[in-house]
PDB file of C-alpha atoms in Angstrom:
ATOM      1  CA  MET A   1     -38.900  -9.316   0.870  1.00  0.00           C
ATOM      2  CA  LYS A   2     -37.513  -5.843   1.508  1.00  0.00           C
ATOM      3  CA  HIS A   3     -36.381  -5.163  -2.074  1.00  0.00           C
ATOM      4  CA  LEU A   4     -39.652  -6.090  -3.777  1.00  0.00           C
ATOM      5  CA  PRO A   5     -42.010  -3.334  -4.960  1.00  0.00           C
ATOM      6  CA  SER A   6     -45.556  -3.361  -3.652  1.00  0.00           C
ATOM      7  CA  SER A   7     -48.025  -5.545  -5.537  1.00  0.00           C
ATOM      8  CA  LYS A   8     -51.683  -5.171  -6.404  1.00  0.00           C
ATOM      9  CA  ARG A   9     -54.453  -7.333  -7.821  1.00  0.00           C
ATOM     10  CA  ILE A  10     -56.499  -6.864 -10.940  1.00  0.00           C
ATOM     11  CA  ALA A  11     -59.321  -8.844 -12.572  1.00  0.00           C
ATOM     12  CA  ILE A  12     -58.646  -9.827 -16.191  1.00  0.00           C
ATOM     13  CA  ALA A  13     -61.803 -11.259 -17.775  1.00  0.00           C
ATOM     14  CA  GLY A  14     -62.818 -12.529 -14.341  1.00  0.00           C
ATOM     15  CA  GLN A  15     -59.382 -13.959 -13.504  1.00  0.00           C
ATOM     16  CA  VAL A  16     -57.726 -12.235 -10.536  1.00  0.00           C
ATOM     17  CA  LEU A  17     -53.968 -11.751 -11.007  1.00  0.00           C
ATOM     18  CA  ARG A  18     -51.435 -10.288  -8.596  1.00  0.00           C
ATOM     19  CA  PHE A  19     -48.665  -8.188 -10.144  1.00  0.00           C
ATOM     20  CA  SER A  20     -46.089  -5.517  -9.478  1.00  0.00           C
ATOM     21  CA  LEU A  21     -45.030  -2.758 -11.848  1.00  0.00           C
ATOM     22  CA  SER A  22     -41.974  -0.661 -11.088  1.00  0.00           C
ATOM     23  CA  GLY A  23     -39.055   1.106 -12.725  1.00  0.00           C
ATOM     24  CA  GLN A  24     -39.550   3.322 -15.736  1.00  0.00           C
ATOM     25  CA  GLY A  25     -38.700   3.674 -19.374  1.00  0.00           C
ATOM     26  CA  SER A  26     -38.083   1.175 -22.150  1.00  0.00           C
ATOM     27  CA  PRO A  27     -37.928  -1.758 -22.525  1.00  0.00           C
ATOM     28  CA  THR A  28     -40.596  -3.311 -20.335  1.00  0.00           C
ATOM     29  CA  ILE A  29     -39.007  -6.370 -18.731  1.00  0.00           C
ATOM     30  CA  VAL A  30     -41.623  -9.085 -18.165  1.00  0.00           C
ATOM     31  CA  LEU A  31     -40.755 -11.720 -15.553  1.00  0.00           C
ATOM     32  CA  LEU A  32     -42.339 -15.132 -16.162  1.00  0.00           C
ATOM     33  CA  GLY A  33     -41.660 -17.490 -13.261  1.00  0.00           C
ATOM     34  CA  GLY A  34     -41.492 -21.243 -13.138  1.00  0.00           C
ATOM     35  CA  SER A  35     -44.491 -23.439 -12.438  1.00  0.00           C
ATOM     36  CA  GLY A  36     -45.894 -22.642  -9.009  1.00  0.00           C
ATOM     37  CA  SER A  37     -43.343 -19.863  -8.441  1.00  0.00           C
ATOM     38  CA  ALA A  38     -44.705 -16.617  -7.025  1.00  0.00           C
ATOM     39  CA  LEU A  39     -43.207 -13.250  -7.899  1.00  0.00           C
ATOM     40  CA  GLU A  40     -41.149 -13.314  -4.675  1.00  0.00           C
ATOM     41  CA  THR A  41     -38.703 -15.686  -6.409  1.00  0.00           C
ATOM     42  CA  TRP A  42     -37.348 -12.647  -8.310  1.00  0.00           C
ATOM     43  CA  HIS A  43     -36.520 -10.650  -5.176  1.00  0.00           C
ATOM     44  CA  LYS A  44     -32.723 -10.811  -5.533  1.00  0.00           C
ATOM     45  CA  LEU A  45     -32.908  -8.983  -8.875  1.00  0.00           C
ATOM     46  CA  TYR A  46     -34.369  -5.912  -7.153  1.00  0.00           C
ATOM     47  CA  PRO A  47     -33.722  -3.029  -7.006  1.00  0.00           C
ATOM     48  CA  GLY A  48     -31.037  -3.370  -9.697  1.00  0.00           C
ATOM     49  CA  ILE A  49     -33.426  -4.566 -12.383  1.00  0.00           C
ATOM     50  CA  GLU A  50     -35.536  -1.423 -11.991  1.00  0.00           C
ATOM     51  CA  GLY A  51     -32.656   0.617 -13.370  1.00  0.00           C
ATOM     52  CA  LEU A  52     -32.901  -1.236 -16.692  1.00  0.00           C
ATOM     53  CA  GLY A  53     -36.452  -0.179 -17.613  1.00  0.00           C
ATOM     54  CA  THR A  54     -40.014  -0.826 -16.537  1.00  0.00           C
ATOM     55  CA  VAL A  55     -40.419  -4.180 -14.770  1.00  0.00           C
ATOM     56  CA  LEU A  56     -43.585  -6.265 -14.539  1.00  0.00           C
ATOM     57  CA  ALA A  57     -43.672  -9.402 -12.388  1.00  0.00           C
ATOM     58  CA  TYR A  58     -46.821 -11.386 -11.709  1.00  0.00           C
ATOM     59  CA  ASP A  59     -48.346 -14.582 -10.350  1.00  0.00           C
ATOM     60  CA  ARG A  60     -50.055 -16.713 -12.949  1.00  0.00           C
ATOM     61  CA  ALA A  61     -53.521 -18.070 -12.233  1.00  0.00           C
ATOM     62  CA  GLY A  62     -53.531 -20.420  -9.258  1.00  0.00           C
ATOM     63  CA  VAL A  63     -50.127 -19.227  -8.014  1.00  0.00           C
ATOM     64  CA  GLY A  64     -49.196 -17.028  -5.040  1.00  0.00           C
ATOM     65  CA  GLY A  65     -51.589 -14.146  -4.597  1.00  0.00           C
ATOM     66  CA  SER A  66     -53.542 -14.712  -7.813  1.00  0.00           C
ATOM     67  CA  GLY A  67     -56.931 -16.350  -7.836  1.00  0.00           C
ATOM     68  CA  ARG A  68     -57.563 -19.986  -8.649  1.00  0.00           C
ATOM     69  CA  ALA A  69     -57.543 -20.733 -12.368  1.00  0.00           C
ATOM     70  CA  ARG A  70     -60.990 -20.258 -13.864  1.00  0.00           C
ATOM     71  CA  GLU A  71     -60.153 -22.280 -16.977  1.00  0.00           C
ATOM     72  CA  ALA A  72     -57.546 -24.742 -18.222  1.00  0.00           C
ATOM     73  CA  GLN A  73     -54.162 -23.040 -18.309  1.00  0.00           C
ATOM     74  CA  LEU A  74     -53.147 -23.778 -21.872  1.00  0.00           C
ATOM     75  CA  GLY A  75     -50.255 -21.756 -23.222  1.00  0.00           C
ATOM     76  CA  THR A  76     -52.523 -19.504 -25.276  1.00  0.00           C
ATOM     77  CA  THR A  77     -54.727 -18.891 -22.229  1.00  0.00           C
ATOM     78  CA  VAL A  78     -51.718 -17.789 -20.177  1.00  0.00           C
ATOM     79  CA  VAL A  79     -50.331 -15.599 -22.963  1.00  0.00           C
ATOM     80  CA  LEU A  80     -53.670 -13.879 -23.593  1.00  0.00           C
ATOM     81  CA  GLN A  81     -54.070 -13.203 -19.859  1.00  0.00           C
ATOM     82  CA  LEU A  82     -50.542 -11.792 -19.729  1.00  0.00           C
ATOM     83  CA  ARG A  83     -51.079  -9.538 -22.717  1.00  0.00           C
ATOM     84  CA  ALA A  84     -54.306  -8.222 -21.214  1.00  0.00           C
ATOM     85  CA  LEU A  85     -52.484  -7.608 -17.912  1.00  0.00           C
ATOM     86  CA  LEU A  86     -49.752  -5.684 -19.714  1.00  0.00           C
ATOM     87  CA  ARG A  87     -52.355  -3.536 -21.436  1.00  0.00           C
ATOM     88  CA  GLU A  88     -54.489  -2.914 -18.325  1.00  0.00           C
ATOM     89  CA  SER A  89     -51.463  -2.136 -16.129  1.00  0.00           C
ATOM     90  CA  GLY A  90     -50.199   0.463 -18.586  1.00  0.00           C
ATOM     91  CA  ALA A  91     -47.009  -1.443 -19.452  1.00  0.00           C
ATOM     92  CA  ARG A  92     -45.885  -0.566 -22.950  1.00  0.00           C
ATOM     93  CA  PRO A  93     -43.963  -2.514 -25.581  1.00  0.00           C
ATOM     94  CA  PRO A  94     -41.327  -3.354 -26.564  1.00  0.00           C
ATOM     95  CA  PHE A  95     -41.257  -6.275 -24.138  1.00  0.00           C
ATOM     96  CA  LEU A  96     -38.087  -8.052 -23.047  1.00  0.00           C
ATOM     97  CA  LEU A  97     -39.318 -11.428 -21.825  1.00  0.00           C
ATOM     98  CA  VAL A  98     -37.587 -13.363 -19.041  1.00  0.00           C
ATOM     99  CA  GLY A  99     -38.843 -16.937 -18.822  1.00  0.00           C
ATOM    100  CA  HIS A 100     -37.641 -19.112 -15.931  1.00  0.00           C
ATOM    101  CA  ALA A 101     -38.246 -22.878 -16.073  1.00  0.00           C
ATOM    102  CA  PHE A 102     -41.878 -23.512 -17.159  1.00  0.00           C
ATOM    103  CA  GLY A 103     -42.265 -19.788 -17.845  1.00  0.00           C
ATOM    104  CA  GLY A 104     -39.893 -20.325 -20.771  1.00  0.00           C
ATOM    105  CA  LEU A 105     -42.697 -22.081 -22.645  1.00  0.00           C
ATOM    106  CA  HIS A 106     -44.910 -19.026 -22.234  1.00  0.00           C
ATOM    107  CA  ALA A 107     -42.112 -16.647 -23.291  1.00  0.00           C
ATOM    108  CA  ASN A 108     -41.516 -18.843 -26.354  1.00  0.00           C
ATOM    109  CA  LEU A 109     -45.189 -18.720 -27.330  1.00  0.00           C
ATOM    110  CA  PHE A 110     -45.639 -14.995 -26.593  1.00  0.00           C
ATOM    111  CA  ALA A 111     -42.694 -14.067 -28.842  1.00  0.00           C
ATOM    112  CA  ARG A 112     -44.149 -16.126 -31.695  1.00  0.00           C
ATOM    113  CA  LEU A 113     -47.650 -14.682 -31.360  1.00  0.00           C
ATOM    114  CA  TYR A 114     -46.599 -11.045 -30.795  1.00  0.00           C
ATOM    115  CA  PRO A 115     -43.232 -10.611 -32.531  1.00  0.00           C
ATOM    116  CA  GLU A 116     -43.831  -6.906 -33.166  1.00  0.00           C
ATOM    117  CA  GLU A 117     -44.067  -6.354 -29.390  1.00  0.00           C
ATOM    118  CA  THR A 118     -41.092  -8.536 -28.395  1.00  0.00           C
ATOM    119  CA  CYS A 119     -37.582  -7.072 -28.472  1.00  0.00           C
ATOM    120  CA  GLY A 120     -35.714  -9.966 -26.861  1.00  0.00           C
ATOM    121  CA  VAL A 121     -35.971 -13.083 -24.705  1.00  0.00           C
ATOM    122  CA  LEU A 122     -33.896 -14.309 -21.775  1.00  0.00           C
ATOM    123  CA  PHE A 123     -34.497 -18.037 -21.312  1.00  0.00           C
ATOM    124  CA  LEU A 124     -33.444 -18.628 -17.712  1.00  0.00           C
ATOM    125  CA  GLU A 125     -32.946 -22.350 -17.006  1.00  0.00           C
ATOM    126  CA  ALA A 126     -36.019 -22.526 -19.200  1.00  0.00           C
ATOM    127  CA  THR A 127     -38.157 -25.489 -20.164  1.00  0.00           C
ATOM    128  CA  ALA A 128     -37.855 -26.330 -23.856  1.00  0.00           C
ATOM    129  CA  PRO A 129     -40.679 -28.036 -25.748  1.00  0.00           C
ATOM    130  CA  ASP A 130     -38.498 -31.123 -26.194  1.00  0.00           C
ATOM    131  CA  ASP A 131     -38.049 -31.310 -22.414  1.00  0.00           C
ATOM    132  CA  VAL A 132     -41.789 -31.883 -22.104  1.00  0.00           C
ATOM    133  CA  LEU A 133     -41.927 -34.351 -24.979  1.00  0.00           C
ATOM    134  CA  HIS A 134     -38.901 -36.499 -24.165  1.00  0.00           C
ATOM    135  CA  LEU A 135     -37.296 -35.965 -20.754  1.00  0.00           C
ATOM    136  CA  LYS A 136     -39.824 -38.068 -18.834  1.00  0.00           C
ATOM    137  CA  ARG A 137     -38.336 -41.128 -20.547  1.00  0.00           C
ATOM    138  CA  GLN A 138     -35.036 -40.311 -18.815  1.00  0.00           C
ATOM    139  CA  ARG A 139     -36.425 -40.130 -15.273  1.00  0.00           C
ATOM    140  CA  SER A 140     -34.674 -42.186 -12.614  1.00  0.00           C
ATOM    141  CA  TRP A 141     -36.539 -44.902 -10.720  1.00  0.00           C
ATOM    142  CA  LEU A 142     -36.658 -42.575  -7.718  1.00  0.00           C
ATOM    143  CA  GLN A 143     -38.250 -39.780  -9.767  1.00  0.00           C
ATOM    144  CA  ARG A 144     -40.838 -42.188 -11.180  1.00  0.00           C
ATOM    145  CA  ALA A 145     -41.661 -43.502  -7.707  1.00  0.00           C
ATOM    146  CA  ALA A 146     -41.935 -39.989  -6.263  1.00  0.00           C
ATOM    147  CA  ALA A 147     -44.144 -38.845  -9.146  1.00  0.00           C
ATOM    148  CA  GLY A 148     -46.439 -41.828  -8.664  1.00  0.00           C
ATOM    149  CA  LEU A 149     -46.728 -41.155  -4.944  1.00  0.00           C
ATOM    150  CA  LEU A 150     -47.510 -37.471  -5.518  1.00  0.00           C
ATOM    151  CA  ASP A 151     -50.177 -38.361  -8.070  1.00  0.00           C
ATOM    152  CA  ARG A 152     -51.898 -40.553  -5.493  1.00  0.00           C
ATOM    153  CA  VAL A 153     -51.517 -38.207  -2.517  1.00  0.00           C
ATOM    154  CA  SER A 154     -52.030 -34.858  -4.268  1.00  0.00           C
ATOM    155  CA  PRO A 155     -53.225 -35.219  -7.853  1.00  0.00           C
ATOM    156  CA  LEU A 156     -52.720 -32.240 -10.151  1.00  0.00           C
ATOM    157  CA  ASP A 157     -55.593 -29.892 -10.812  1.00  0.00           C
ATOM    158  CA  PRO A 158     -56.707 -30.628 -14.399  1.00  0.00           C
ATOM    159  CA  ASP A 159     -56.722 -26.876 -15.048  1.00  0.00           C
ATOM    160  CA  ASP A 160     -53.114 -26.478 -13.825  1.00  0.00           C
ATOM    161  CA  GLU A 161     -50.539 -25.452 -16.431  1.00  0.00           C
ATOM    162  CA  VAL A 162     -48.446 -28.590 -15.858  1.00  0.00           C
ATOM    163  CA  SER A 163     -51.500 -30.778 -16.489  1.00  0.00           C
ATOM    164  CA  ASN A 164     -51.805 -29.021 -19.862  1.00  0.00           C
ATOM    165  CA  GLU A 165     -48.109 -28.913 -20.764  1.00  0.00           C
ATOM    166  CA  GLU A 166     -48.393 -31.162 -23.822  1.00  0.00           C
ATOM    167  CA  GLU A 167     -51.175 -28.991 -25.227  1.00  0.00           C
ATOM    168  CA  THR A 168     -48.997 -25.927 -24.662  1.00  0.00           C
ATOM    169  CA  VAL A 169     -46.119 -27.576 -26.540  1.00  0.00           C
ATOM    170  CA  ALA A 170     -48.504 -28.392 -29.391  1.00  0.00           C
ATOM    171  CA  GLU A 171     -49.567 -24.731 -29.500  1.00  0.00           C
ATOM    172  CA  ILE A 172     -45.932 -23.672 -29.773  1.00  0.00           C
ATOM    173  CA  ALA A 173     -45.420 -26.105 -32.657  1.00  0.00           C
ATOM    174  CA  GLU A 174     -48.463 -24.708 -34.465  1.00  0.00           C
ATOM    175  CA  ALA A 175     -47.580 -21.041 -33.849  1.00  0.00           C
ATOM    176  CA  PRO A 176     -45.627 -18.880 -36.318  1.00  0.00           C
ATOM    177  CA  ASP A 177     -41.846 -19.146 -36.423  1.00  0.00           C
ATOM    178  CA  PHE A 178     -39.866 -17.618 -33.580  1.00  0.00           C
ATOM    179  CA  PRO A 179     -38.900 -14.044 -34.522  1.00  0.00           C
ATOM    180  CA  PRO A 180     -35.282 -13.008 -35.223  1.00  0.00           C
ATOM    181  CA  VAL A 181     -34.886 -11.106 -31.965  1.00  0.00           C
ATOM    182  CA  PRO A 182     -31.884 -11.271 -29.612  1.00  0.00           C
ATOM    183  CA  VAL A 183     -32.045 -14.356 -27.377  1.00  0.00           C
ATOM    184  CA  THR A 184     -29.887 -15.338 -24.419  1.00  0.00           C
ATOM    185  CA  VAL A 185     -30.162 -18.799 -22.883  1.00  0.00           C
ATOM    186  CA  LEU A 186     -28.750 -18.782 -19.346  1.00  0.00           C
ATOM    187  CA  SER A 187     -28.285 -22.364 -18.139  1.00  0.00           C
ATOM    188  CA  GLY A 188     -27.216 -23.594 -14.729  1.00  0.00           C
ATOM    189  CA  ALA A 189     -23.981 -25.591 -14.952  1.00  0.00           C
ATOM    190  CA  GLN A 190     -24.181 -27.286 -11.550  1.00  0.00           C
ATOM    191  CA  ARG A 191     -25.147 -30.948 -11.918  1.00  0.00           C
ATOM    192  CA  LEU A 192     -27.686 -32.471  -9.576  1.00  0.00           C
ATOM    193  CA  PRO A 193     -26.896 -35.915  -8.122  1.00  0.00           C
ATOM    194  CA  ARG A 194     -27.333 -38.747 -10.618  1.00  0.00           C
ATOM    195  CA  TRP A 195     -30.006 -40.373  -8.470  1.00  0.00           C
ATOM    196  CA  ILE A 196     -32.082 -37.240  -9.113  1.00  0.00           C
ATOM    197  CA  VAL A 197     -31.069 -36.505 -12.724  1.00  0.00           C
ATOM    198  CA  SER A 198     -29.462 -39.233 -14.810  1.00  0.00           C
ATOM    199  CA  ARG A 199     -26.496 -38.574 -17.084  1.00  0.00           C
ATOM    200  CA  ALA A 200     -28.705 -39.207 -20.141  1.00  0.00           C
ATOM    201  CA  ALA A 201     -31.308 -36.709 -18.899  1.00  0.00           C
ATOM    202  CA  ALA A 202     -28.629 -34.076 -18.222  1.00  0.00           C
ATOM    203  CA  GLN A 203     -27.175 -34.538 -21.716  1.00  0.00           C
ATOM    204  CA  GLU A 204     -30.579 -34.266 -23.363  1.00  0.00           C
ATOM    205  CA  ARG A 205     -31.420 -31.217 -21.293  1.00  0.00           C
ATOM    206  CA  ALA A 206     -28.177 -29.558 -22.451  1.00  0.00           C
ATOM    207  CA  ARG A 207     -29.036 -30.297 -26.096  1.00  0.00           C
ATOM    208  CA  ASN A 208     -32.459 -28.763 -25.599  1.00  0.00           C
ATOM    209  CA  GLN A 209     -30.907 -25.633 -24.070  1.00  0.00           C
ATOM    210  CA  ASP A 210     -28.744 -25.330 -27.182  1.00  0.00           C
ATOM    211  CA  GLY A 211     -31.932 -25.706 -29.220  1.00  0.00           C
ATOM    212  CA  LEU A 212     -33.471 -22.696 -27.475  1.00  0.00           C
ATOM    213  CA  ALA A 213     -30.440 -20.603 -28.449  1.00  0.00           C
ATOM    214  CA  ARG A 214     -30.897 -21.696 -32.069  1.00  0.00           C
ATOM    215  CA  LEU A 215     -34.474 -20.405 -32.162  1.00  0.00           C
ATOM    216  CA  SER A 216     -33.088 -17.075 -33.353  1.00  0.00           C
ATOM    217  CA  PRO A 217     -30.088 -16.231 -35.547  1.00  0.00           C
ATOM    218  CA  LEU A 218     -29.310 -13.774 -32.739  1.00  0.00           C
ATOM    219  CA  GLY A 219     -29.253 -16.470 -30.062  1.00  0.00           C
ATOM    220  CA  GLU A 220     -26.488 -17.238 -27.588  1.00  0.00           C
ATOM    221  CA  ARG A 221     -26.049 -19.565 -24.620  1.00  0.00           C
ATOM    222  CA  ILE A 222     -24.279 -18.684 -21.356  1.00  0.00           C
ATOM    223  CA  LEU A 223     -23.469 -21.045 -18.477  1.00  0.00           C
ATOM    224  CA  ALA A 224     -24.164 -19.962 -14.918  1.00  0.00           C
ATOM    225  CA  THR A 225     -21.245 -21.845 -13.392  1.00  0.00           C
ATOM    226  CA  ARG A 226     -22.362 -21.507  -9.750  1.00  0.00           C
ATOM    227  CA  SER A 227     -26.041 -22.254 -10.333  1.00  0.00           C
ATOM    228  CA  ALA A 228     -28.346 -25.208 -10.734  1.00  0.00           C
ATOM    229  CA  HIS A 229     -31.995 -24.401 -11.490  1.00  0.00           C
ATOM    230  CA  PHE A 230     -32.362 -20.906  -9.982  1.00  0.00           C
ATOM    231  CA  PRO A 231     -29.675 -18.522 -11.307  1.00  0.00           C
ATOM    232  CA  GLN A 232     -31.808 -15.553 -10.252  1.00  0.00           C
ATOM    233  CA  LEU A 233     -31.216 -16.644  -6.635  1.00  0.00           C
ATOM    234  CA  SER A 234     -27.670 -18.035  -6.801  1.00  0.00           C
ATOM    235  CA  GLU A 235     -26.164 -15.589  -9.339  1.00  0.00           C
ATOM    236  CA  PRO A 236     -28.467 -12.561  -9.525  1.00  0.00           C
ATOM    237  CA  GLN A 237     -25.712 -10.265 -10.795  1.00  0.00           C
ATOM    238  CA  LEU A 238     -25.068 -12.587 -13.740  1.00  0.00           C
ATOM    239  CA  VAL A 239     -28.772 -12.448 -14.597  1.00  0.00           C
ATOM    240  CA  LEU A 240     -28.731  -8.646 -14.393  1.00  0.00           C
ATOM    241  CA  ASP A 241     -25.590  -8.436 -16.535  1.00  0.00           C
ATOM    242  CA  SER A 242     -27.233 -10.734 -19.106  1.00  0.00           C
ATOM    243  CA  LEU A 243     -30.285  -8.471 -19.184  1.00  0.00           C
ATOM    244  CA  VAL A 244     -28.120  -5.375 -19.687  1.00  0.00           C
ATOM    245  CA  ALA A 245     -26.350  -7.019 -22.634  1.00  0.00           C
ATOM    246  CA  LEU A 246     -29.602  -8.337 -24.085  1.00  0.00           C
ATOM    247  CA  ALA A 247     -31.278  -4.912 -23.863  1.00  0.00           C
ATOM    248  CA  ARG A 248     -28.257  -3.365 -25.572  1.00  0.00           C
ATOM    249  CA  ARG A 249     -28.443  -5.923 -28.384  1.00  0.00           C
ATOM    250  CA  ALA A 250     -32.188  -5.333 -28.724  1.00  0.00           C
ATOM    251  CA  ARG A 251     -31.681  -1.575 -29.146  1.00  0.00           C
ATOM    252  CA  ARG A 252     -29.304  -2.205 -32.037  1.00  0.00           C
TER     253      ARG A 252
END
């Protein structure tokens, strides 16, 4: 990917993580990808995002160029590894967190555990705790059949973050309240076919996106009208514009 900065690897308490650090100044924008998504999924935001501050992107344990997970990837495990990576890489707070999909759970937990270091959060088509707790009940017959087949053919690693998603949601519930920092929830407005996502599931997902915006009194929700699940690929300029506005609100 020609726009991506070079990456390097570092060992954090024995866990090898691949990351890139580029740009300069404040805030430090921390990119938290979806489950299984390597840092290359952010490539369309570069080089524009580097003009907004320092940017750290990384592969979580077991993803992309990082080493296999050495322990169960609970939310607190991921957040502690991330915080150590930020410290060891020289990235400085305040941190503006960008959580895509499953990475939204980690951004949610990080902000609660380290509110003094968090200046804002962009939830980007992010997973909400209630998605984990309730959306599986809304799966179509095709989704249930596909999930069953995948479980038989390629069962999840018990240390994988998805295998531990309910524990991560429980950690979020037990953590301190979400801080009153600026929050933007950027949701894809393009509907997937009903045989993939039922109407009931889409409606519940929309309610949960609204719930993420209500985490903070400074929360707002924006629709990415030309996007489904990856606005950073389909509407990168909208994501950049949202980050500019969020950083401006954070400075106030």
